[in-house]
Amino acid sequence: MRINVGCGGRVLKGYTGVDIVKRPGADIIAPADKIPLPDGSCEEVLAVHLVEHVHRWEAEGLLREWFRLLKPGGLLALEMPDLIKCCRNIVEGVKGKHPDQLGLWGCYGDDRMKDPYMMHKTGWTFSTLAPLVVKVGFVEPTELDTEFHTAGRIVRDFRLEARKP
């Protein structure tokens, strides 16, 4: 089983969608830190633009839940805005169709939705998240280009992958 936690309306082939509220992509309705699946039942936990939606003090519990769900060798894949890149984009005044998308939305979320679940509670960089991932027990955290949210792929976001030993 591969799960897409915080799936929202995104349906990904081969993934079971998990979200805290009923949304088009959700197969399981549950908080991201209390997913009703057995220990070691997942080959992959994917969370695209989710970790920034919890308070920093909640992140360790979230990661511990995902560690519990993964089989040995299982993949943790996280994508989110890079706080430093977002701030750089704000300071440099990024031009384009949606300049706020590459700066302010990365920091605070997109308020056009008027959905409190979509607003950000903290900001991360690879260097601030990787030590927490290791503390929880994951190994070999690696920073990669993102696969989702193409507008911010290199200029706003980052992807962290790590494995359960």
PDB file of C-alpha atoms in Angstrom:
ATOM      1  CA  MET A   1       0.000   0.000   0.000  1.00  0.00           C
ATOM      2  CA  ARG A   2       1.130   3.519  -0.811  1.00  0.00           C
ATOM      3  CA  ILE A   3      -0.665   6.423   0.843  1.00  0.00           C
ATOM      4  CA  ASN A   4      -0.997  10.060  -0.183  1.00  0.00           C
ATOM      5  CA  VAL A   5      -1.527  11.919   3.091  1.00  0.00           C
ATOM      6  CA  GLY A   6      -3.268  15.274   2.839  1.00  0.00           C
ATOM      7  CA  CYS A   7      -4.429  14.315  -0.644  1.00  0.00           C
ATOM      8  CA  GLY A   8      -7.139  16.969  -0.955  1.00  0.00           C
ATOM      9  CA  GLY A   9      -8.696  16.636  -4.396  1.00  0.00           C
ATOM     10  CA  ARG A  10      -5.659  14.879  -5.902  1.00  0.00           C
ATOM     11  CA  VAL A  11      -6.268  11.285  -6.955  1.00  0.00           C
ATOM     12  CA  LEU A  12      -3.000   9.482  -7.663  1.00  0.00           C
ATOM     13  CA  LYS A  13      -3.088   6.110  -9.358  1.00  0.00           C
ATOM     14  CA  GLY A  14      -1.706   3.440  -7.062  1.00  0.00           C
ATOM     15  CA  TYR A  15      -2.140   5.517  -3.887  1.00  0.00           C
ATOM     16  CA  THR A  16      -4.753   5.471  -1.146  1.00  0.00           C
ATOM     17  CA  GLY A  17      -5.750   9.047  -0.383  1.00  0.00           C
ATOM     18  CA  VAL A  18      -5.907  10.229   3.237  1.00  0.00           C
ATOM     19  CA  ASP A  19      -7.307  13.595   4.326  1.00  0.00           C
ATOM     20  CA  ILE A  20      -8.678  15.078   7.527  1.00  0.00           C
ATOM     21  CA  VAL A  21     -11.947  16.077   5.809  1.00  0.00           C
ATOM     22  CA  LYS A  22     -13.985  14.560   3.000  1.00  0.00           C
ATOM     23  CA  ARG A  23     -12.388  15.674  -0.259  1.00  0.00           C
ATOM     24  CA  PRO A  24     -12.525  14.179  -3.768  1.00  0.00           C
ATOM     25  CA  GLY A  25      -9.226  12.271  -3.405  1.00  0.00           C
ATOM     26  CA  ALA A  26      -9.770  10.915   0.117  1.00  0.00           C
ATOM     27  CA  ASP A  27     -10.320   7.194   0.576  1.00  0.00           C
ATOM     28  CA  ILE A  28      -9.606   7.425   4.321  1.00  0.00           C
ATOM     29  CA  ILE A  29     -10.854  10.333   6.431  1.00  0.00           C
ATOM     30  CA  ALA A  30      -8.439  10.769   9.327  1.00  0.00           C
ATOM     31  CA  PRO A  31      -5.959  13.214  10.820  1.00  0.00           C
ATOM     32  CA  ALA A  32      -2.479  12.808   9.340  1.00  0.00           C
ATOM     33  CA  ASP A  33      -1.083  11.797  12.735  1.00  0.00           C
ATOM     34  CA  LYS A  34      -3.752   9.164  13.490  1.00  0.00           C
ATOM     35  CA  ILE A  35      -4.191   7.078  10.341  1.00  0.00           C
ATOM     36  CA  PRO A  36      -6.213   3.919  11.064  1.00  0.00           C
ATOM     37  CA  LEU A  37      -3.888   1.434   9.364  1.00  0.00           C
ATOM     38  CA  PRO A  38      -1.760  -1.337  10.897  1.00  0.00           C
ATOM     39  CA  ASP A  39       1.917  -0.920  11.759  1.00  0.00           C
ATOM     40  CA  GLY A  40       4.209  -1.600   8.810  1.00  0.00           C
ATOM     41  CA  SER A  41       1.378  -1.693   6.282  1.00  0.00           C
ATOM     42  CA  CYS A  42       2.741   0.878   3.813  1.00  0.00           C
ATOM     43  CA  GLU A  43       5.505   0.819   1.234  1.00  0.00           C
ATOM     44  CA  GLU A  44       5.367   4.592   0.802  1.00  0.00           C
ATOM     45  CA  VAL A  45       4.043   7.627   2.628  1.00  0.00           C
ATOM     46  CA  LEU A  46       3.719  10.633   0.325  1.00  0.00           C
ATOM     47  CA  ALA A  47       2.781  14.041   1.713  1.00  0.00           C
ATOM     48  CA  VAL A  48       2.718  16.869  -0.818  1.00  0.00           C
ATOM     49  CA  HIS A  49       2.333  20.290   0.787  1.00  0.00           C
ATOM     50  CA  LEU A  50       1.163  18.994   4.150  1.00  0.00           C
ATOM     51  CA  VAL A  51       3.923  19.361   6.753  1.00  0.00           C
ATOM     52  CA  GLU A  52       3.744  23.164   6.590  1.00  0.00           C
ATOM     53  CA  HIS A  53       0.071  22.912   7.605  1.00  0.00           C
ATOM     54  CA  VAL A  54       0.875  21.693  11.139  1.00  0.00           C
ATOM     55  CA  HIS A  55       2.530  23.544  13.982  1.00  0.00           C
ATOM     56  CA  ARG A  56       6.251  22.886  14.301  1.00  0.00           C
ATOM     57  CA  TRP A  57       5.694  21.166  17.667  1.00  0.00           C
ATOM     58  CA  GLU A  58       3.297  18.716  15.974  1.00  0.00           C
ATOM     59  CA  ALA A  59       5.715  17.689  13.216  1.00  0.00           C
ATOM     60  CA  GLU A  60       7.605  15.082  15.236  1.00  0.00           C
ATOM     61  CA  GLY A  61       4.386  13.241  16.127  1.00  0.00           C
ATOM     62  CA  LEU A  62       3.331  13.367  12.497  1.00  0.00           C
ATOM     63  CA  LEU A  63       6.637  11.844  11.363  1.00  0.00           C
ATOM     64  CA  ARG A  64       6.458   9.187  14.092  1.00  0.00           C
ATOM     65  CA  GLU A  65       3.023   8.131  12.817  1.00  0.00           C
ATOM     66  CA  TRP A  66       4.334   7.806   9.276  1.00  0.00           C
ATOM     67  CA  PHE A  67       7.373   5.862  10.537  1.00  0.00           C
ATOM     68  CA  ARG A  68       4.959   3.468  12.283  1.00  0.00           C
ATOM     69  CA  LEU A  69       3.002   2.920   9.086  1.00  0.00           C
ATOM     70  CA  LEU A  70       6.016   2.163   6.888  1.00  0.00           C
ATOM     71  CA  LYS A  71       7.480  -1.275   6.332  1.00  0.00           C
ATOM     72  CA  PRO A  72      11.248  -1.633   6.754  1.00  0.00           C
ATOM     73  CA  GLY A  73      12.803  -0.072   3.645  1.00  0.00           C
ATOM     74  CA  GLY A  74       9.649   1.999   3.078  1.00  0.00           C
ATOM     75  CA  LEU A  75       9.887   5.432   1.464  1.00  0.00           C
ATOM     76  CA  LEU A  76       8.931   8.734   3.050  1.00  0.00           C
ATOM     77  CA  ALA A  77       8.460  11.410   0.353  1.00  0.00           C
ATOM     78  CA  LEU A  78       7.648  14.969   1.420  1.00  0.00           C
ATOM     79  CA  GLU A  79       7.234  18.066  -0.733  1.00  0.00           C
ATOM     80  CA  MET A  80       6.659  21.586   0.529  1.00  0.00           C
ATOM     81  CA  PRO A  81       7.646  25.221   0.136  1.00  0.00           C
ATOM     82  CA  ASP A  82      11.214  26.090   1.069  1.00  0.00           C
ATOM     83  CA  LEU A  83      10.933  29.041   3.444  1.00  0.00           C
ATOM     84  CA  ILE A  84      14.235  30.583   2.323  1.00  0.00           C
ATOM     85  CA  LYS A  85      13.305  30.369  -1.379  1.00  0.00           C
ATOM     86  CA  CYS A  86       9.901  31.920  -0.660  1.00  0.00           C
ATOM     87  CA  CYS A  87      11.473  34.810   1.244  1.00  0.00           C
ATOM     88  CA  ARG A  88      14.017  35.335  -1.522  1.00  0.00           C
ATOM     89  CA  ASN A  89      11.174  35.477  -4.055  1.00  0.00           C
ATOM     90  CA  ILE A  90       9.342  38.077  -1.966  1.00  0.00           C
ATOM     91  CA  VAL A  91      12.439  40.250  -1.514  1.00  0.00           C
ATOM     92  CA  GLU A  92      13.434  40.002  -5.185  1.00  0.00           C
ATOM     93  CA  GLY A  93       9.887  40.716  -6.356  1.00  0.00           C
ATOM     94  CA  VAL A  94       9.288  37.692  -8.577  1.00  0.00           C
ATOM     95  CA  LYS A  95       7.347  38.653 -11.693  1.00  0.00           C
ATOM     96  CA  GLY A  96       4.861  36.514 -13.553  1.00  0.00           C
ATOM     97  CA  LYS A  97       1.267  35.441 -13.698  1.00  0.00           C
ATOM     98  CA  HIS A  98       0.971  34.795  -9.938  1.00  0.00           C
ATOM     99  CA  PRO A  99       3.902  36.412  -8.097  1.00  0.00           C
ATOM    100  CA  ASP A 100       2.305  35.696  -4.704  1.00  0.00           C
ATOM    101  CA  GLN A 101       2.291  31.968  -5.542  1.00  0.00           C
ATOM    102  CA  LEU A 102       6.082  31.850  -5.404  1.00  0.00           C
ATOM    103  CA  GLY A 103       6.431  33.928  -2.249  1.00  0.00           C
ATOM    104  CA  LEU A 104       3.550  34.742   0.052  1.00  0.00           C
ATOM    105  CA  TRP A 105       1.543  31.575  -0.669  1.00  0.00           C
ATOM    106  CA  GLY A 106       4.614  29.484   0.107  1.00  0.00           C
ATOM    107  CA  CYS A 107       4.906  31.204   3.476  1.00  0.00           C
ATOM    108  CA  TYR A 108       1.253  31.479   4.471  1.00  0.00           C
ATOM    109  CA  GLY A 109      -0.868  29.419   2.091  1.00  0.00           C
ATOM    110  CA  ASP A 110      -3.355  30.523  -0.533  1.00  0.00           C
ATOM    111  CA  ASP A 111      -6.064  32.495   1.259  1.00  0.00           C
ATOM    112  CA  ARG A 112      -8.237  32.700  -1.857  1.00  0.00           C
ATOM    113  CA  MET A 113      -9.724  29.321  -0.881  1.00  0.00           C
ATOM    114  CA  LYS A 114     -10.948  30.659   2.467  1.00  0.00           C
ATOM    115  CA  ASP A 115     -10.182  27.218   3.934  1.00  0.00           C
ATOM    116  CA  PRO A 116      -8.378  27.182   7.294  1.00  0.00           C
ATOM    117  CA  TYR A 117      -6.947  23.722   6.521  1.00  0.00           C
ATOM    118  CA  MET A 118      -5.118  25.251   3.552  1.00  0.00           C
ATOM    119  CA  MET A 119      -3.252  27.893   5.547  1.00  0.00           C
ATOM    120  CA  HIS A 120       0.333  27.306   6.690  1.00  0.00           C
ATOM    121  CA  LYS A 121       1.371  27.164  10.336  1.00  0.00           C
ATOM    122  CA  THR A 122       5.148  26.932   9.913  1.00  0.00           C
ATOM    123  CA  GLY A 123       7.911  27.040   7.336  1.00  0.00           C
ATOM    124  CA  TRP A 124      10.639  24.516   6.540  1.00  0.00           C
ATOM    125  CA  THR A 125      13.812  24.079   4.560  1.00  0.00           C
ATOM    126  CA  PHE A 126      15.553  20.809   3.842  1.00  0.00           C
ATOM    127  CA  SER A 127      18.187  21.682   6.443  1.00  0.00           C
ATOM    128  CA  THR A 128      15.581  22.316   9.173  1.00  0.00           C
ATOM    129  CA  LEU A 129      13.428  19.254   8.414  1.00  0.00           C
ATOM    130  CA  ALA A 130      16.117  16.623   7.736  1.00  0.00           C
ATOM    131  CA  PRO A 131      17.403  16.497  11.367  1.00  0.00           C
ATOM    132  CA  LEU A 132      13.860  15.918  12.657  1.00  0.00           C
ATOM    133  CA  VAL A 133      13.336  13.128  10.121  1.00  0.00           C
ATOM    134  CA  VAL A 134      16.566  11.492  11.362  1.00  0.00           C
ATOM    135  CA  LYS A 135      15.584  11.996  15.029  1.00  0.00           C
ATOM    136  CA  VAL A 136      12.405  10.011  14.395  1.00  0.00           C
ATOM    137  CA  GLY A 137      14.425   7.125  12.941  1.00  0.00           C
ATOM    138  CA  PHE A 138      14.500   7.620   9.172  1.00  0.00           C
ATOM    139  CA  VAL A 139      17.818   7.288   7.355  1.00  0.00           C
ATOM    140  CA  GLU A 140      19.519   8.964   4.424  1.00  0.00           C
ATOM    141  CA  PRO A 141      17.356  12.058   3.998  1.00  0.00           C
ATOM    142  CA  THR A 142      17.959  13.370   0.504  1.00  0.00           C
ATOM    143  CA  GLU A 143      16.909  16.631  -1.121  1.00  0.00           C
ATOM    144  CA  LEU A 144      15.500  16.306  -4.629  1.00  0.00           C
ATOM    145  CA  ASP A 145      13.591  18.386  -7.168  1.00  0.00           C
ATOM    146  CA  THR A 146       9.852  18.209  -6.630  1.00  0.00           C
ATOM    147  CA  GLU A 147       7.478  16.121  -8.705  1.00  0.00           C
ATOM    148  CA  PHE A 148       4.319  18.093  -7.895  1.00  0.00           C
ATOM    149  CA  HIS A 149       3.334  21.792  -7.918  1.00  0.00           C
ATOM    150  CA  THR A 150       5.330  22.530 -11.055  1.00  0.00           C
ATOM    151  CA  ALA A 151       5.069  26.326 -10.682  1.00  0.00           C
ATOM    152  CA  GLY A 152       7.376  26.182  -7.687  1.00  0.00           C
ATOM    153  CA  ARG A 153       9.445  23.137  -8.625  1.00  0.00           C
ATOM    154  CA  ILE A 154      12.906  24.691  -8.408  1.00  0.00           C
ATOM    155  CA  VAL A 155      12.272  28.292  -7.401  1.00  0.00           C
ATOM    156  CA  ARG A 156       9.999  27.733  -4.386  1.00  0.00           C
ATOM    157  CA  ASP A 157       9.721  24.112  -3.190  1.00  0.00           C
ATOM    158  CA  PHE A 158      11.827  21.154  -2.100  1.00  0.00           C
ATOM    159  CA  ARG A 159      11.387  17.394  -1.847  1.00  0.00           C
ATOM    160  CA  LEU A 160      12.776  15.309   0.997  1.00  0.00           C
ATOM    161  CA  GLU A 161      13.010  11.552   0.663  1.00  0.00           C
ATOM    162  CA  ALA A 162      14.139   9.192   3.421  1.00  0.00           C
ATOM    163  CA  ARG A 163      13.734   5.512   4.257  1.00  0.00           C
ATOM    164  CA  LYS A 164      12.724   3.480   7.263  1.00  0.00           C
ATOM    165  CA  PRO A 165      15.643   1.164   8.067  1.00  0.00           C
TER     166      PRO A 165
END
